[in-house]
Every structure is written in C-alpha cells, then in structure tokens.
CSV table of C-alpha atoms in Angstrom, one decimal:
chain,number,residue,atom,x,y,z
K,1,ALA,CA,-7.1,2.3,-40.6
K,2,GLN,CA,-7.7,5.9,-41.4
K,3,SER,CA,-6.3,8.6,-39.1
K,4,VAL,CA,-5.7,12.3,-38.9
K,5,ALA,CA,-3.2,14.3,-36.9
K,6,GLN,CA,-3.4,17.9,-35.8
K,7,PRO,CA,0.1,18.7,-34.6
K,8,GLU,CA,-0.7,22.0,-32.9
K,9,ASP,CA,-2.9,22.2,-29.8
K,10,GLN,CA,-3.2,26.0,-30.3
K,11,VAL,CA,-2.5,28.5,-32.9
K,12,ASN,CA,-2.2,32.2,-32.1
K,13,VAL,CA,-2.5,34.9,-34.8
K,14,ALA,CA,-3.2,38.6,-34.9
K,15,GLU,CA,-6.4,39.9,-36.4
K,16,GLY,CA,-5.9,40.7,-40.1
K,17,ASN,CA,-3.0,38.3,-40.5
K,18,PRO,CA,-3.2,35.0,-42.5
K,19,LEU,CA,-3.8,31.9,-40.5
K,20,THR,CA,-3.0,28.2,-41.1
K,21,VAL,CA,-4.3,25.3,-39.1
K,22,LYS,CA,-2.4,22.1,-39.9
K,23,CYS,CA,-3.7,18.6,-40.6
K,24,THR,CA,-2.1,15.5,-41.9
K,25,TYR,CA,-3.8,12.2,-42.7
K,26,SER,CA,-3.2,8.6,-43.2
K,27,VAL,CA,-5.6,6.6,-45.4
K,28,SER,CA,-5.9,3.6,-47.6
K,29,GLY,CA,-7.3,4.6,-50.9
K,30,ASN,CA,-8.7,8.0,-51.8
K,31,PRO,CA,-9.0,10.4,-49.0
K,32,TYR,CA,-12.3,12.2,-48.2
K,33,LEU,CA,-11.3,15.1,-45.9
K,34,PHE,CA,-13.3,17.5,-43.9
K,35,TRP,CA,-12.9,20.6,-41.6
K,36,TYR,CA,-15.3,21.5,-38.8
K,37,VAL,CA,-15.3,24.3,-36.3
K,38,GLN,CA,-16.7,24.2,-32.8
K,39,TYR,CA,-17.6,27.3,-30.8
K,40,PRO,CA,-18.0,27.0,-27.0
K,41,ASN,CA,-20.9,24.8,-25.9
K,42,ARG,CA,-21.9,24.3,-29.4
K,43,GLY,CA,-21.9,21.4,-31.9
K,44,LEU,CA,-19.6,21.2,-34.9
K,45,GLN,CA,-20.2,23.3,-37.9
K,46,PHE,CA,-19.1,22.1,-41.4
K,47,LEU,CA,-16.6,24.3,-43.1
K,48,LEU,CA,-15.4,22.5,-46.2
K,49,LYS,CA,-14.5,19.2,-47.7
K,50,TYR,CA,-12.2,17.6,-50.2
K,51,ILE,CA,-13.5,14.7,-52.3
K,52,THR,CA,-11.8,15.1,-55.6
K,53,GLY,CA,-10.8,17.7,-58.1
K,54,ASP,CA,-9.0,21.0,-57.3
K,55,ASN,CA,-6.5,20.9,-54.6
K,56,LEU,CA,-7.6,24.2,-53.2
K,57,VAL,CA,-11.1,23.9,-51.6
K,58,LYS,CA,-13.1,27.0,-50.7
K,59,GLY,CA,-15.5,26.8,-47.8
K,60,SER,CA,-17.6,28.9,-45.4
K,61,TYR,CA,-16.7,32.1,-43.7
K,62,GLY,CA,-13.8,32.8,-46.1
K,63,PHE,CA,-11.9,29.6,-45.1
K,64,GLU,CA,-10.1,27.4,-47.6
K,65,ALA,CA,-8.0,24.3,-47.4
K,66,GLU,CA,-5.2,23.0,-49.5
K,67,PHE,CA,-5.0,19.3,-50.3
K,68,ASN,CA,-1.4,18.0,-50.8
K,69,LYS,CA,-1.3,14.3,-51.7
K,70,SER,CA,2.5,14.0,-51.6
K,71,GLN,CA,2.7,15.5,-48.1
K,72,THR,CA,-0.6,13.8,-47.0
K,73,SER,CA,-1.8,17.2,-45.7
K,74,PHE,CA,-5.0,19.2,-45.7
K,75,HIS,CA,-4.2,22.5,-44.0
K,76,LEU,CA,-6.9,25.0,-43.3
K,77,LYS,CA,-6.2,28.6,-44.3
K,78,LYS,CA,-7.7,32.0,-44.2
K,79,PRO,CA,-6.1,35.1,-45.8
K,80,SER,CA,-7.2,37.5,-43.0
K,81,ALA,CA,-8.2,36.3,-39.5
K,82,LEU,CA,-11.0,37.8,-37.5
K,83,VAL,CA,-11.4,37.8,-33.7
K,84,SER,CA,-14.6,35.9,-34.3
K,85,ASP,CA,-12.7,33.0,-35.9
K,86,SER,CA,-11.4,32.1,-32.4
K,87,ALA,CA,-12.7,28.6,-31.9
K,88,LEU,CA,-11.8,24.9,-31.9
K,89,TYR,CA,-11.1,23.4,-35.3
K,90,PHE,CA,-11.2,19.7,-36.2
K,91,CYS,CA,-9.9,17.9,-39.2
K,92,ALA,CA,-11.6,14.7,-40.1
K,93,VAL,CA,-11.3,11.8,-42.6
K,94,ARG,CA,-14.0,9.6,-43.7
K,95,GLU,CA,-13.7,5.9,-43.0
K,96,VAL,CA,-14.3,3.9,-46.1
K,97,ASP,CA,-16.5,1.2,-44.8
K,98,SER,CA,-20.3,0.7,-44.6
K,99,SER,CA,-20.6,3.3,-41.9
K,100,TYR,CA,-18.8,6.1,-43.6
K,101,LYS,CA,-18.0,7.4,-40.1
K,102,LEU,CA,-15.8,10.4,-39.5
K,103,ILE,CA,-12.5,10.0,-37.7
K,104,PHE,CA,-11.5,13.3,-36.1
K,105,GLY,CA,-8.2,14.7,-35.1
K,106,SER,CA,-7.6,16.0,-31.6
K,107,GLY,CA,-8.5,19.6,-32.5
K,108,THR,CA,-6.6,22.8,-32.7
K,109,ARG,CA,-7.6,25.9,-30.7
K,110,LEU,CA,-7.4,29.0,-32.8
K,111,LEU,CA,-6.9,32.3,-30.8
K,112,VAL,CA,-7.1,35.5,-32.8
K,113,ARG,CA,-6.0,38.5,-30.8
K,114,PRO,CA,-7.2,42.0,-31.7
G,1,ASP,CA,-35.1,25.0,-42.3
G,2,ALA,CA,-34.3,23.6,-38.9
G,3,GLY,CA,-31.0,22.0,-38.3
G,4,VAL,CA,-30.3,18.9,-36.3
G,5,THR,CA,-32.0,19.1,-33.0
G,6,GLN,CA,-31.1,17.2,-29.8
G,7,SER,CA,-32.8,16.8,-26.5
G,8,PRO,CA,-32.2,17.3,-23.7
G,9,THR,CA,-29.5,20.0,-23.7
G,10,HIS,CA,-28.1,19.0,-20.4
G,11,LEU,CA,-28.5,16.0,-18.2
G,12,ILE,CA,-27.1,14.9,-14.8
G,13,LYS,CA,-27.3,11.3,-13.9
G,14,THR,CA,-25.9,9.1,-11.1
G,15,ARG,CA,-23.6,6.1,-11.7
G,16,GLY,CA,-25.6,3.0,-12.5
G,17,GLN,CA,-28.6,4.8,-14.0
G,18,HIS,CA,-29.6,4.7,-17.6
G,19,VAL,CA,-30.1,7.6,-20.0
G,20,THR,CA,-31.9,8.2,-23.3
G,21,LEU,CA,-30.8,10.9,-25.7
G,22,ARG,CA,-32.8,12.0,-28.6
G,23,CYS,CA,-32.0,13.4,-32.1
G,24,SER,CA,-34.1,14.7,-34.9
G,25,PRO,CA,-32.2,15.0,-38.3
G,26,ILE,CA,-32.5,17.7,-40.9
G,27,SER,CA,-35.7,17.2,-42.8
G,28,GLY,CA,-35.1,14.8,-45.7
G,29,HIS,CA,-31.9,13.3,-44.2
G,30,LYS,CA,-32.1,9.6,-43.7
G,31,SER,CA,-28.7,8.9,-42.0
G,32,VAL,CA,-28.0,9.6,-38.4
G,33,SER,CA,-24.7,9.2,-36.6
G,34,TRP,CA,-23.8,9.5,-32.9
G,35,TYR,CA,-20.5,10.7,-31.5
G,36,GLN,CA,-19.1,11.1,-28.0
G,37,GLN,CA,-16.9,14.0,-27.3
G,38,VAL,CA,-14.9,13.9,-24.1
G,39,LEU,CA,-13.6,17.2,-22.9
G,40,GLY,CA,-10.4,18.1,-24.7
G,41,GLN,CA,-10.7,15.5,-27.4
G,42,GLY,CA,-12.2,15.1,-30.8
G,43,PRO,CA,-15.5,13.3,-31.3
G,44,GLN,CA,-15.5,9.5,-31.3
G,45,PHE,CA,-17.9,7.6,-33.5
G,46,ILE,CA,-20.5,5.5,-31.6
G,47,PHE,CA,-23.2,4.5,-34.2
G,48,GLN,CA,-24.5,5.2,-37.6
G,49,TYR,CA,-28.0,4.4,-38.8
G,50,TYR,CA,-29.3,4.7,-42.4
G,51,GLU,CA,-32.9,3.9,-43.3
G,52,LYS,CA,-33.4,2.4,-39.8
G,53,GLU,CA,-30.6,-0.1,-40.2
G,54,GLU,CA,-27.4,0.0,-38.2
G,55,ARG,CA,-24.5,0.7,-40.6
G,56,GLY,CA,-21.7,0.9,-38.2
G,57,ARG,CA,-20.7,0.7,-34.6
G,58,GLY,CA,-17.6,2.2,-32.9
G,59,ASN,CA,-15.5,0.8,-30.2
G,60,PHE,CA,-18.0,1.2,-27.4
G,61,PRO,CA,-19.3,-1.4,-24.9
G,62,ASP,CA,-22.7,-3.1,-25.2
G,63,ARG,CA,-24.1,-0.6,-22.6
G,64,PHE,CA,-24.5,1.7,-25.6
G,65,SER,CA,-27.3,1.1,-28.0
G,66,ALA,CA,-29.3,3.1,-30.5
G,67,ARG,CA,-32.2,2.9,-32.9
G,68,GLN,CA,-33.7,4.9,-35.7
G,69,PHE,CA,-37.4,5.4,-36.1
G,70,PRO,CA,-39.5,5.5,-39.3
G,71,ASN,CA,-39.4,9.3,-39.2
G,72,TYR,CA,-35.6,9.0,-39.2
G,73,SER,CA,-35.2,10.4,-35.7
G,74,SER,CA,-33.0,8.5,-33.4
G,75,GLU,CA,-32.3,7.6,-29.8
G,76,LEU,CA,-29.1,6.7,-28.0
G,77,ASN,CA,-29.4,4.7,-24.9
G,78,VAL,CA,-26.7,4.1,-22.3
G,79,ASN,CA,-27.2,1.7,-19.5
G,80,ALA,CA,-25.3,1.3,-16.2
G,81,LEU,CA,-23.7,4.7,-16.5
G,82,LEU,CA,-20.1,5.2,-15.4
G,83,LEU,CA,-18.3,8.4,-14.5
G,84,GLY,CA,-16.3,8.0,-17.8
G,85,ASP,CA,-19.5,8.4,-19.8
G,86,SER,CA,-19.6,12.1,-18.9
G,87,ALA,CA,-19.2,13.8,-22.2
G,88,LEU,CA,-20.9,15.8,-25.0
G,89,TYR,CA,-23.0,13.5,-27.1
G,90,LEU,CA,-23.4,14.7,-30.7
G,91,CYS,CA,-25.8,13.6,-33.3
G,92,ALA,CA,-25.2,14.2,-37.0
G,93,SER,CA,-27.4,13.8,-40.0
G,94,SER,CA,-26.5,13.3,-43.6
G,95,GLY,CA,-28.6,13.2,-46.8
G,96,GLN,CA,-27.1,9.9,-47.8
G,97,ALA,CA,-24.9,7.3,-46.3
G,98,HIS,CA,-22.2,8.0,-48.8
G,99,SER,CA,-18.6,8.9,-48.2
G,100,SER,CA,-18.8,12.2,-50.1
G,101,TYR,CA,-21.7,13.6,-48.1
G,102,GLU,CA,-20.9,15.9,-45.2
G,103,GLN,CA,-22.5,15.4,-41.8
G,104,TYR,CA,-24.4,18.2,-40.1
G,105,PHE,CA,-24.1,18.2,-36.3
G,106,GLY,CA,-26.6,19.1,-33.7
G,107,PRO,CA,-25.7,21.2,-30.6
G,108,GLY,CA,-25.2,18.1,-28.5
G,109,THR,CA,-26.4,16.8,-25.1
G,110,ARG,CA,-24.1,17.4,-22.2
G,111,LEU,CA,-24.2,14.4,-19.9
G,112,THR,CA,-22.7,14.6,-16.5
G,113,VAL,CA,-22.5,11.4,-14.5
G,114,THR,CA,-21.9,11.8,-10.7
C-alpha cells in the first residue's frame, strides 16, 4: 500500500530565509506525488505535483519540490519565506487503483516569524 | 470560474441523526471525491465517483454513502451519526479519474456531532 510520512509536526523559519518541509513516501510502482496547503478554516489548495520528468518541480506561490527516488523523498522548498506562507502543508501520494485516491501525510505546520 | 463549492458550511447534529452534505465540482469536471479530515490529521479518503459510478471506497462503515448526479454534483450521506463523525468533510473534483490529474478541493463542511 502507498503511504507518505511527514516527520516534522512543525517547522519554524524566519521571514526571508529558505524553508524546507520534508516528505518521504512508500509506493509500489511509479510515484505520483502532490503538495497541498491548508489555511485556517479553509480547504486544501493545490501547490504542485510530480508525475514524471525533471526532479525539480515548480509550483504556485514560489514553491518548488525536489523528487529524490533513491531517498524516496519529495521535500517542499521555497528560497525566501513569507509570513503569509504560515499554514498547514500536506504531502500526498496517489493510490494506483481504480479510485486514484490521494493518501495524505499527517501534515506539517509552517510558522514563518517576521 | 467558480471553484468547488460545498454546502452547508457548518452543521451541528445530534448523535443518531443523519446528515446530507452537498458538493458542486468545477465546471467540466466529471470526478468527485470525498474526504474526512479530523482535527489534527490529514484527510482520509471516503469515496470517489466518476461519471456517476463509484470508483473507490475508503475504510468507512456502511453508514456512509454517496452518489453523483447527472450534472456531476454529489451528495455524501451519513446515517446514525456518532461523536467520532465530527470532522471537516472535504469534496474534491478532478477533470479526469486519472492518476496524473490533481484534485481541487472545496472549502469543506464542518460537521459537529453532539
């Protein structure tokens, strides 16, 4: 069965500094990986996905993610954090069955301090 | 274009009652999925429908049911509510039921069972 792990409950970073939110995955076959962000009392917003191709994927709001097959990781990154980036971030992997459901990690809270 | 819409926004029910949640997908999207997000956890897959047919079902009891209408909107029904059903219920739509397509989430319905 597919699974994802987000080892950090919370990541703290100063505004202007680079940020990394970690995600590791376990899949059988080719991984289809996604990052979503959730603001308070809101649904999930799609940030980016990796299906195939370049290991560095660029997404919305200046975010990017690096796919590393040997380390089975898909870490979310941003060169310069903004206070407005403070939110809950979820990594997800697509189940390869008829439902194509998303399997989410437990989430990482990002806090960017001014 | 309007995104995924869900109604109602909030709902308070008593144990034993039933509830119906509604979702309208992005125009042109034929796939609708439902997820349950308990506070402090990542979303858990409940159902996926594509072209009005159930494509997948998560590990939820038979008290949970859903359907998709000819206009691709969807309903999630939960019978005999339990306190543990209190959660944010998220609806997501996708253009196709294919692994490479990202899902777009609505704002969710917050269900509180007392």
